[in-house]
PDB file of C-alpha atoms in Angstrom:
ATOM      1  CA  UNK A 690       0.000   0.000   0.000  1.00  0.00           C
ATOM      2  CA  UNK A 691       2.761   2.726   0.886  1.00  0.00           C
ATOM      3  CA  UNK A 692       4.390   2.349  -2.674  1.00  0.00           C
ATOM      4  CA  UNK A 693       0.778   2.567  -4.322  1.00  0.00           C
ATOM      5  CA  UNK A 694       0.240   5.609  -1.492  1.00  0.00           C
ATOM      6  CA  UNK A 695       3.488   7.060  -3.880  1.00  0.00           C
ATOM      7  CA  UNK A 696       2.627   6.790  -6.589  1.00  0.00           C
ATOM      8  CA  UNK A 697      -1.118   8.323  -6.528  1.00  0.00           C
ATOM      9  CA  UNK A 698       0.225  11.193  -4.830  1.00  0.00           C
ATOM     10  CA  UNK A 699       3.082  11.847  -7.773  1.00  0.00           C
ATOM     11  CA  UNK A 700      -0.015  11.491  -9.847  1.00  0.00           C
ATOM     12  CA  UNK A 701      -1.358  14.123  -8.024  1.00  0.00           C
ATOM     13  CA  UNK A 702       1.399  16.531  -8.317  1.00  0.00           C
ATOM     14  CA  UNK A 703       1.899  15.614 -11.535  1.00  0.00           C
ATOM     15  CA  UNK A 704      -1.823  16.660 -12.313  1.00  0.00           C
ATOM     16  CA  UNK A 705      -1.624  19.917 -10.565  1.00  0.00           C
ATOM     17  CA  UNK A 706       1.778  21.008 -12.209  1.00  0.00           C
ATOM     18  CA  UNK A 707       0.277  20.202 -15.722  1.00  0.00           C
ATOM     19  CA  UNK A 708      -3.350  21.940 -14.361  1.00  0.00           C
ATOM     20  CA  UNK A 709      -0.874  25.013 -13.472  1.00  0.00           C
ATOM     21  CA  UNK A 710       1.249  24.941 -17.067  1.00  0.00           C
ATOM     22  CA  UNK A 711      -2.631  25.107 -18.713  1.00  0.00           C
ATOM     23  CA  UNK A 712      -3.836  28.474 -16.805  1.00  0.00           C
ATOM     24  CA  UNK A 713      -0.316  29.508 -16.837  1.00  0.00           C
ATOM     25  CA  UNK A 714      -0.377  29.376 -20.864  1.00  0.00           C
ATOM     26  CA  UNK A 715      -4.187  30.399 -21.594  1.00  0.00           C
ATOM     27  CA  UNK A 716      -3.099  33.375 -19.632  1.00  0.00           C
ATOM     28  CA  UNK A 717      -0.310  34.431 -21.498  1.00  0.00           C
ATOM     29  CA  UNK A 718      -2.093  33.277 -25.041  1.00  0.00           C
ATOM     30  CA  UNK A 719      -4.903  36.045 -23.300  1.00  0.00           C
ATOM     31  CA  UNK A 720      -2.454  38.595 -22.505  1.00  0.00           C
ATOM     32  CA  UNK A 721      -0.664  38.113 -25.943  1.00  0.00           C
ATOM     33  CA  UNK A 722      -3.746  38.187 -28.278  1.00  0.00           C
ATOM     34  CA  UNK A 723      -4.902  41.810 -26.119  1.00  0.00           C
TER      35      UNK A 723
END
């Protein structure tokens, strides 16, 4: 369970950092296109 516990939460992260990387990017496409 611990190494499954692992490797949901590096899902997780994973999921947020992409999540992030979107707004990050549809704000700057926003900005850019002004």
């Amino acid at each position: 369970p611990q190494i499954f516990k692992e490797e949901f939460s590096k899902k997780v992260i994973l999921q947020k950092i992409i999540a992030i990387l979107l707004i990050g990017v549809g704000l700057i496409t926003l900005f850019a296109f002004k």
